[in-house]
mmCIF file of C-alpha atoms and ligand atoms in Angstrom:
data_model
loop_
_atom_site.group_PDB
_atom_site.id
_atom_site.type_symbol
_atom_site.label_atom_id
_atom_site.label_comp_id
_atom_site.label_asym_id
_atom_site.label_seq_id
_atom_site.Cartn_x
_atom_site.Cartn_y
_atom_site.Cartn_z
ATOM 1 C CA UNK A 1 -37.026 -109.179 -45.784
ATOM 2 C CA UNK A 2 -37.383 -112.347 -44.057
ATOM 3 C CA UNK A 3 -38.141 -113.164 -40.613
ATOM 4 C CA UNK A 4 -37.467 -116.504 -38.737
ATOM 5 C CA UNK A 5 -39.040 -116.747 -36.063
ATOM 6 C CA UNK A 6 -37.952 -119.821 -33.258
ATOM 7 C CA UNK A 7 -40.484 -120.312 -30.423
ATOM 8 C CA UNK A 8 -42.047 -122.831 -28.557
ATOM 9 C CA UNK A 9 -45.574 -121.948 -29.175
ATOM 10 C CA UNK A 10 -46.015 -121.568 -32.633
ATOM 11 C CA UNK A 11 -49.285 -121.937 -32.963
ATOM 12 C CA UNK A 12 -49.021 -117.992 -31.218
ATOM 13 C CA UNK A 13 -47.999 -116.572 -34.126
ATOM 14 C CA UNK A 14 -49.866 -117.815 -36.586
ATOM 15 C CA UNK A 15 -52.903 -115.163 -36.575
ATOM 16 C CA UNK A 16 -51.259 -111.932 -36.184
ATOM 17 C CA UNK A 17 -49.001 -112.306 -39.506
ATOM 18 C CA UNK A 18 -52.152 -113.778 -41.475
ATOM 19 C CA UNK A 19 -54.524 -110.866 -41.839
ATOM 20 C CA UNK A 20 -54.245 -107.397 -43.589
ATOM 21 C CA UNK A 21 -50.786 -105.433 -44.044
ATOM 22 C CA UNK A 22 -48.951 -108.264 -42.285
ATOM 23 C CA UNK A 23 -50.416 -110.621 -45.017
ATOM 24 C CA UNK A 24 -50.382 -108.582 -47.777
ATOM 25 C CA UNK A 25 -46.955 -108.119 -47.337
ATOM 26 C CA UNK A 26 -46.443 -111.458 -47.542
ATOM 27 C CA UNK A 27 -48.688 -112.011 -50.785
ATOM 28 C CA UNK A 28 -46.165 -109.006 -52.201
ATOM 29 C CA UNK A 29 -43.122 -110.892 -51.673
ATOM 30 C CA UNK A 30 -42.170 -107.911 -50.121
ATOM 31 C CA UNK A 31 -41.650 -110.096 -46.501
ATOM 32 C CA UNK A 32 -41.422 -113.719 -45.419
ATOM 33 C CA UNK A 33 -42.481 -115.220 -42.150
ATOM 34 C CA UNK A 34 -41.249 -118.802 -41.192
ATOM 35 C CA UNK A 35 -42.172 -119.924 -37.537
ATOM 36 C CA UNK A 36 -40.078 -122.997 -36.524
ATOM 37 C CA UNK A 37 -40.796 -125.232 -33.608
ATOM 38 C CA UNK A 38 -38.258 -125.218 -30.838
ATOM 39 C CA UNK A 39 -39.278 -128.875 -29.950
ATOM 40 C CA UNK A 40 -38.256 -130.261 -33.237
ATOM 41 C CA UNK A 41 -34.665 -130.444 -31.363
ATOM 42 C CA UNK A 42 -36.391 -130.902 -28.446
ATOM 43 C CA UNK A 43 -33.777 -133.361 -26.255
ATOM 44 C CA UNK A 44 -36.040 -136.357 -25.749
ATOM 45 C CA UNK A 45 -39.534 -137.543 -27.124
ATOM 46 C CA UNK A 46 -41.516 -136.147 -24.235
ATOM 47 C CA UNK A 47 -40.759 -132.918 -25.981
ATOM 48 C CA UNK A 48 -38.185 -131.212 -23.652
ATOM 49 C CA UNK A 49 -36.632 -127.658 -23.568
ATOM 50 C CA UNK A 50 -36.291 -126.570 -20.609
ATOM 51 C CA UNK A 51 -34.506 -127.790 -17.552
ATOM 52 C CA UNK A 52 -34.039 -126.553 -13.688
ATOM 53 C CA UNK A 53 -31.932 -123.936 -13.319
ATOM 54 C CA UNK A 54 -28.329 -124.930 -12.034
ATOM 55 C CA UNK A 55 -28.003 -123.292 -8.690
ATOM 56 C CA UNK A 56 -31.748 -123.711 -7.509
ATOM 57 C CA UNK A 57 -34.208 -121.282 -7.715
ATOM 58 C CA UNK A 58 -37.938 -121.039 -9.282
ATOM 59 C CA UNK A 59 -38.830 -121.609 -13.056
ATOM 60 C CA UNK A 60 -37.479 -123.272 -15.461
ATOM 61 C CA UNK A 61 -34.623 -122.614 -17.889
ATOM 62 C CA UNK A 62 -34.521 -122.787 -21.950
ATOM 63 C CA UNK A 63 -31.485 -125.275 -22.974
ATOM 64 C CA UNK A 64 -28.944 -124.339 -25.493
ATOM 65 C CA UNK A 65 -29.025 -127.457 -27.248
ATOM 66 C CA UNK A 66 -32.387 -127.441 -28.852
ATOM 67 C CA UNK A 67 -31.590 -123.553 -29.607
ATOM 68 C CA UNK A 68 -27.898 -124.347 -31.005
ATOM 69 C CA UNK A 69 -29.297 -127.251 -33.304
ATOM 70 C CA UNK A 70 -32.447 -124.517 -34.522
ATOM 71 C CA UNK A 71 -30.072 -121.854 -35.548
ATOM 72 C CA UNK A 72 -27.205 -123.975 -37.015
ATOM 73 C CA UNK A 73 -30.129 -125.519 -39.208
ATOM 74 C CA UNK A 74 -31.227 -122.029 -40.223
ATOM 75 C CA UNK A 75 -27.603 -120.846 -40.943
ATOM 76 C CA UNK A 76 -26.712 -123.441 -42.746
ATOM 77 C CA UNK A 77 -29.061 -122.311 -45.672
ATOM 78 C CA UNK A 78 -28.482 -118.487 -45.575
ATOM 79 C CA UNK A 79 -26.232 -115.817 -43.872
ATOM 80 C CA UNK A 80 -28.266 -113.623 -40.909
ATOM 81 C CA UNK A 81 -27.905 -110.213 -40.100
ATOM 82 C CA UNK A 82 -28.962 -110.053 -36.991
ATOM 83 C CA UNK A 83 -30.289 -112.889 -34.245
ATOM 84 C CA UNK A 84 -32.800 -110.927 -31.790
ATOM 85 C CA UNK A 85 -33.612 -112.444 -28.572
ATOM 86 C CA UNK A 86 -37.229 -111.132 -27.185
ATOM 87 C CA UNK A 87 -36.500 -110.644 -23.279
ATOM 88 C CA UNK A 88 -37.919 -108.003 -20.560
ATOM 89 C CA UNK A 89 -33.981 -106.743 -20.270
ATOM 90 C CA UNK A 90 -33.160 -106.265 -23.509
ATOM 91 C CA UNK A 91 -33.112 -102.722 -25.201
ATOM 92 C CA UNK A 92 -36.124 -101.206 -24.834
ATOM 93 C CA UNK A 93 -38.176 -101.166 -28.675
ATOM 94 C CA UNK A 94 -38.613 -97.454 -30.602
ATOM 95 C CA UNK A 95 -39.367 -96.448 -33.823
ATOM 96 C CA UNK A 96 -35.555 -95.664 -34.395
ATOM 97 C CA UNK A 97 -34.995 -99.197 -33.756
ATOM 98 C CA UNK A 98 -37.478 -100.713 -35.969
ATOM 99 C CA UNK A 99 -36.015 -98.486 -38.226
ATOM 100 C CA UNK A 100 -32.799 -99.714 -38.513
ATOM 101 C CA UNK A 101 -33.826 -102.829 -38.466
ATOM 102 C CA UNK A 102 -35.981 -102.267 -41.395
ATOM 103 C CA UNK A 103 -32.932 -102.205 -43.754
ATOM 104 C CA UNK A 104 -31.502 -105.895 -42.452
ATOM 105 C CA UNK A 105 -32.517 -108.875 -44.852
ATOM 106 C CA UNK A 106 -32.668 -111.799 -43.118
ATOM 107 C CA UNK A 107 -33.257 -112.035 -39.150
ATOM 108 C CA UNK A 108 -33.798 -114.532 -37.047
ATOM 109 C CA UNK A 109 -36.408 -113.753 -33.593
ATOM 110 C CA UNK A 110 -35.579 -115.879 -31.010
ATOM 111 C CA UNK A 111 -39.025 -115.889 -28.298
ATOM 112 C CA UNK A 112 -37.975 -117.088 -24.578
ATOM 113 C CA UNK A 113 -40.177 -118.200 -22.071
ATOM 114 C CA UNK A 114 -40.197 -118.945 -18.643
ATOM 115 C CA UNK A 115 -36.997 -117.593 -16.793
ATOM 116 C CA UNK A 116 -35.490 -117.027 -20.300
ATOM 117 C CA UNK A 117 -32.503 -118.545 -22.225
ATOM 118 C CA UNK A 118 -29.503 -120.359 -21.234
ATOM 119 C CA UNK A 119 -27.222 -117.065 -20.488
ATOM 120 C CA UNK A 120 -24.396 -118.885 -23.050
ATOM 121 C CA UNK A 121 -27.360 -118.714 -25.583
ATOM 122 C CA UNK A 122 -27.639 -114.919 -25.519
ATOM 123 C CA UNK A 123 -23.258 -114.972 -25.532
ATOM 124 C CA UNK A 124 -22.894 -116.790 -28.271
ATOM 125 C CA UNK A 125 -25.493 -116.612 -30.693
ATOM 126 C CA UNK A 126 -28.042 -113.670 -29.653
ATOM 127 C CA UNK A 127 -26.694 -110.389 -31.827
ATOM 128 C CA UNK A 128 -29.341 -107.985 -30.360
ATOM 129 C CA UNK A 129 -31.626 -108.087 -27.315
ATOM 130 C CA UNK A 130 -35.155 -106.321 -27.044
ATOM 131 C CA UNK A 131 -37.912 -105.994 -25.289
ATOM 132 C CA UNK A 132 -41.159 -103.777 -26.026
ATOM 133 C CA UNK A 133 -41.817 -102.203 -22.692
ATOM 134 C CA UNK A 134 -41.149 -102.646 -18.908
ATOM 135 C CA UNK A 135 -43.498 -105.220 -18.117
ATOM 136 C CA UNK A 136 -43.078 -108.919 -18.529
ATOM 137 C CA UNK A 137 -45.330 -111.191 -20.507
ATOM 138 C CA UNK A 138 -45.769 -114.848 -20.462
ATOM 139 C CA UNK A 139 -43.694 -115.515 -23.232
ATOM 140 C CA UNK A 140 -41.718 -113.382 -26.022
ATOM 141 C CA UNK A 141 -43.937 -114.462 -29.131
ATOM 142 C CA UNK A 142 -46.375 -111.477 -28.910
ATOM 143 C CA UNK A 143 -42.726 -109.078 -28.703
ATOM 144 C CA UNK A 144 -42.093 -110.908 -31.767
ATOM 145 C CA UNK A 145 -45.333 -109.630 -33.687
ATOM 146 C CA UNK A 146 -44.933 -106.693 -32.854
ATOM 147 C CA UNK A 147 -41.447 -106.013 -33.463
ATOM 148 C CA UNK A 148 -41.792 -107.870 -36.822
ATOM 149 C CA UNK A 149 -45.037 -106.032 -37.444
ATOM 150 C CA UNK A 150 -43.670 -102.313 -36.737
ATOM 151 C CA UNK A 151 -41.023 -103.235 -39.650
ATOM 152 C CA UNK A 152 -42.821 -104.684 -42.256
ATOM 153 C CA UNK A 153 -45.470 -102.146 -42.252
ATOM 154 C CA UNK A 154 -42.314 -99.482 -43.181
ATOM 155 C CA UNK A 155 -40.683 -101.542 -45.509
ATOM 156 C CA UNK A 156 -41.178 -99.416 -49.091
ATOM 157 C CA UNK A 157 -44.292 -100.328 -51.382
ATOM 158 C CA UNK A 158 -46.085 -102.769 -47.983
ATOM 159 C CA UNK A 159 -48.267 -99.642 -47.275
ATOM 160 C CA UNK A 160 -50.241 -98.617 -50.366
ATOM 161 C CA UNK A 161 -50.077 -94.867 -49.572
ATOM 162 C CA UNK A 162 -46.581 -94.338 -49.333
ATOM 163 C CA UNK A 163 -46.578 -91.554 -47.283
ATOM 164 C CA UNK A 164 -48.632 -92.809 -44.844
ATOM 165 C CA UNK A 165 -45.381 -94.734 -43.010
ATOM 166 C CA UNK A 166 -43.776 -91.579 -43.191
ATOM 167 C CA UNK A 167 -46.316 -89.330 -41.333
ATOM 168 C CA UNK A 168 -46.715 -92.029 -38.693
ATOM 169 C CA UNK A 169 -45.961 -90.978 -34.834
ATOM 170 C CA UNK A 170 -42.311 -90.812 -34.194
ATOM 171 C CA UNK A 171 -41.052 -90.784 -37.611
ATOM 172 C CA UNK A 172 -40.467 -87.283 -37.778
ATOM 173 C CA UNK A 173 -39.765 -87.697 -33.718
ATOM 174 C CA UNK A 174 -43.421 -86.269 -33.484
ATOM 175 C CA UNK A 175 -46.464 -87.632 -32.747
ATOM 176 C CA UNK A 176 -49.211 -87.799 -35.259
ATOM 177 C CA UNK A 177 -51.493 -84.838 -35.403
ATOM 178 C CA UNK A 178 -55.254 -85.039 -35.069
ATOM 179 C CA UNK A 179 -57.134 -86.505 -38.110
ATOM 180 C CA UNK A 180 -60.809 -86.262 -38.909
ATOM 181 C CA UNK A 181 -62.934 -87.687 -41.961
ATOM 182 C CA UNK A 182 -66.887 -87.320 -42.816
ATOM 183 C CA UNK A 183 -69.159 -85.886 -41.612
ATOM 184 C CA UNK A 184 -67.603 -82.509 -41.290
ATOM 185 C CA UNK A 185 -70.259 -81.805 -38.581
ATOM 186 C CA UNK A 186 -71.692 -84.527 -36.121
ATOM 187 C CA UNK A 187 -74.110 -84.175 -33.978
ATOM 188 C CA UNK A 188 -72.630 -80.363 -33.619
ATOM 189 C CA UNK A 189 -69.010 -81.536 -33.031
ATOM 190 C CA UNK A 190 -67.148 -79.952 -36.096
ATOM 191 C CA UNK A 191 -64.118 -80.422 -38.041
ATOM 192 C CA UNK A 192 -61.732 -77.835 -38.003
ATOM 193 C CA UNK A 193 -62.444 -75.098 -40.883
ATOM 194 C CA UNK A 194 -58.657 -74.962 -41.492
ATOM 195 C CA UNK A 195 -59.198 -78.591 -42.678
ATOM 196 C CA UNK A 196 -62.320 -77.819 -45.036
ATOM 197 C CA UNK A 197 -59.965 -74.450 -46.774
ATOM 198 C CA UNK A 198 -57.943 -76.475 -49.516
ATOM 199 C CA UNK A 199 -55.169 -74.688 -48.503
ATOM 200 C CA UNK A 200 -52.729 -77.270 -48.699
ATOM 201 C CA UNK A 201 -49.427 -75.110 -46.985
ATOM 202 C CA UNK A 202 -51.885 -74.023 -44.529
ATOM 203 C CA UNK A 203 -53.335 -76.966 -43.328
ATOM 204 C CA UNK A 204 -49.356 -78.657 -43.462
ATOM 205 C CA UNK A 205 -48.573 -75.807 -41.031
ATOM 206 C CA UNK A 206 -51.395 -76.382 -38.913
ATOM 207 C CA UNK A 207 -50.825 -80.088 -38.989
ATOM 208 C CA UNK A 208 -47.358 -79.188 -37.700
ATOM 209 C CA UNK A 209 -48.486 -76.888 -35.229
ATOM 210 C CA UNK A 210 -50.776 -79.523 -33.829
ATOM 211 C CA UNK A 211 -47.914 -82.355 -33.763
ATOM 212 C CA UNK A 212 -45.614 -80.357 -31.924
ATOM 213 C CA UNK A 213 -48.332 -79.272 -29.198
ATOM 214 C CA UNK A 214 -49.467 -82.749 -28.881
ATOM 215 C CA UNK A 215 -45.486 -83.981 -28.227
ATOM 216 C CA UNK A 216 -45.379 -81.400 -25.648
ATOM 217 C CA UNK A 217 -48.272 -82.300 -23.990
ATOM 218 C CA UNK A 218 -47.810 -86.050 -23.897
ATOM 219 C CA UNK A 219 -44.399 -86.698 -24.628
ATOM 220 C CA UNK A 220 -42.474 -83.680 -24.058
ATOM 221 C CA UNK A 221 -39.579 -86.281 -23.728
ATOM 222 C CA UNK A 222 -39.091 -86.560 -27.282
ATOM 223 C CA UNK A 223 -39.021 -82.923 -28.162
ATOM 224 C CA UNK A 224 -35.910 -83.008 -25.571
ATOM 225 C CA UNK A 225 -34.133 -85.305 -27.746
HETATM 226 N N1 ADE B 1 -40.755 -111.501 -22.983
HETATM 227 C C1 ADE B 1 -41.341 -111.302 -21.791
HETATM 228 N N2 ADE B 1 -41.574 -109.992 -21.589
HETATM 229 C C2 ADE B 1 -41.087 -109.339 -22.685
HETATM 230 C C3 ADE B 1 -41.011 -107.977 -23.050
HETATM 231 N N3 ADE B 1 -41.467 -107.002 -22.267
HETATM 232 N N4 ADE B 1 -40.461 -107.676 -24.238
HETATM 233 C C4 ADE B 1 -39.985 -108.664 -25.039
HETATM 234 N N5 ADE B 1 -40.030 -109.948 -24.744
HETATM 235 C C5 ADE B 1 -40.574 -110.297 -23.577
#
């Protein structure tokens, strides 16, 4: 699968796609990550993107132009399935989501900043809008690593245990149950004997058992769905 990320801060992205699953998915073939520069069609040499907003009001706006040019460029050498435009008021980001993004080949992550995107921008070229939570951050790069991160790390053979994707929080529309390694007794706090049985259907069970009392507790919104 490969992601194109368009921002105007770059340099934001570079870390969180360069160290372990991220990377090794990369060194797998199994994903590629391209950040492009917004300013490259910036529309003069001081760099510009961004421009009052027509009507008044604080902050500045992102311009179509440099945007239009950027994506015309990318289209021009292969077909996208979907352009997704980071923004507070887009849909909000689940696991169902990243799922179904998951099966898309090529994207194309569009990051705003400031008061966002020229509206025509989101009209005419955006195909899906979303945002990872009701709060608003400076800028959409860090929605863009971790929207491209929850999808790599489920794409089949990026994880080395297989399974592990699949027993993840809300794959099953559960979260996780509780998971313990060695020392099976610390400092008198123990690990549960059902663990330490080798009964595999047992401990499944219990590991259900747990995952649906641990949705109820926390998130007794998901069992509702
Ligand atoms: N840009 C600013 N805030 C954001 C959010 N919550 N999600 C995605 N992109 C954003």
């Amino acid at each position: 699968m490969r992601f194109d990320i368009i921002s105007c801060q770059p340099d934001l992205l570079e870390s969180p796609f360069s160290h372990s699953i991220l990377k090794r998915a990369q060194q797998k073939g199994l994903a590629e990550v391209h950040v492009h520069d917004l300013r490259k069609y910036a529309i003069n040499k001081h760099g510009q993107i961004d421009d009052y907003a027509f009507g008044g009001g604080a902050g500045m706006v992102m311009m179509i132009e440099p945007i239009d040019k950027m994506i015309t460029e990318l289209q021009a050498e292969r077909t996208y399935d979907a352009i997704i435009y980071m923004t507070p008021d887009g849909q909000t980001l689940n696991q169902q989501v990243v799922n179904k993004f998951s099966l898309l080949q090529n994207v194309i992550i569009l990051c705003g900043h400031y008061k966002g995107v020229d509206e025509r921008v989101r009209q005419h070229f955006v195909t899906h809008e979303i945002s990872i939570g009701d709060y608003v951050l400076s800028g959409g790069e860090l929605g863009a690593a971790v929207l491209a991160d929850a999808i790599i790390r489920i794409i089949p053979g990026v994880l080395n245990d297989e399974s592990s994707a699949l027993t993840d929080s809300f794959q099953d529309g559960l979260l996780a149950p509780p998971v313990y390694t060695r020392p099976a007794e610390y400092k008198g706090m123990k690990v549960p004997d059902i663990l330490m049985s080798g009964d595999a259907p047992k401990i499944e069970q219990w590991r259900f058992e747990q995952a649906v009392n641990r949705t109820k507790q926390r998130r007794p919104d998901l069992l509702e769905d």
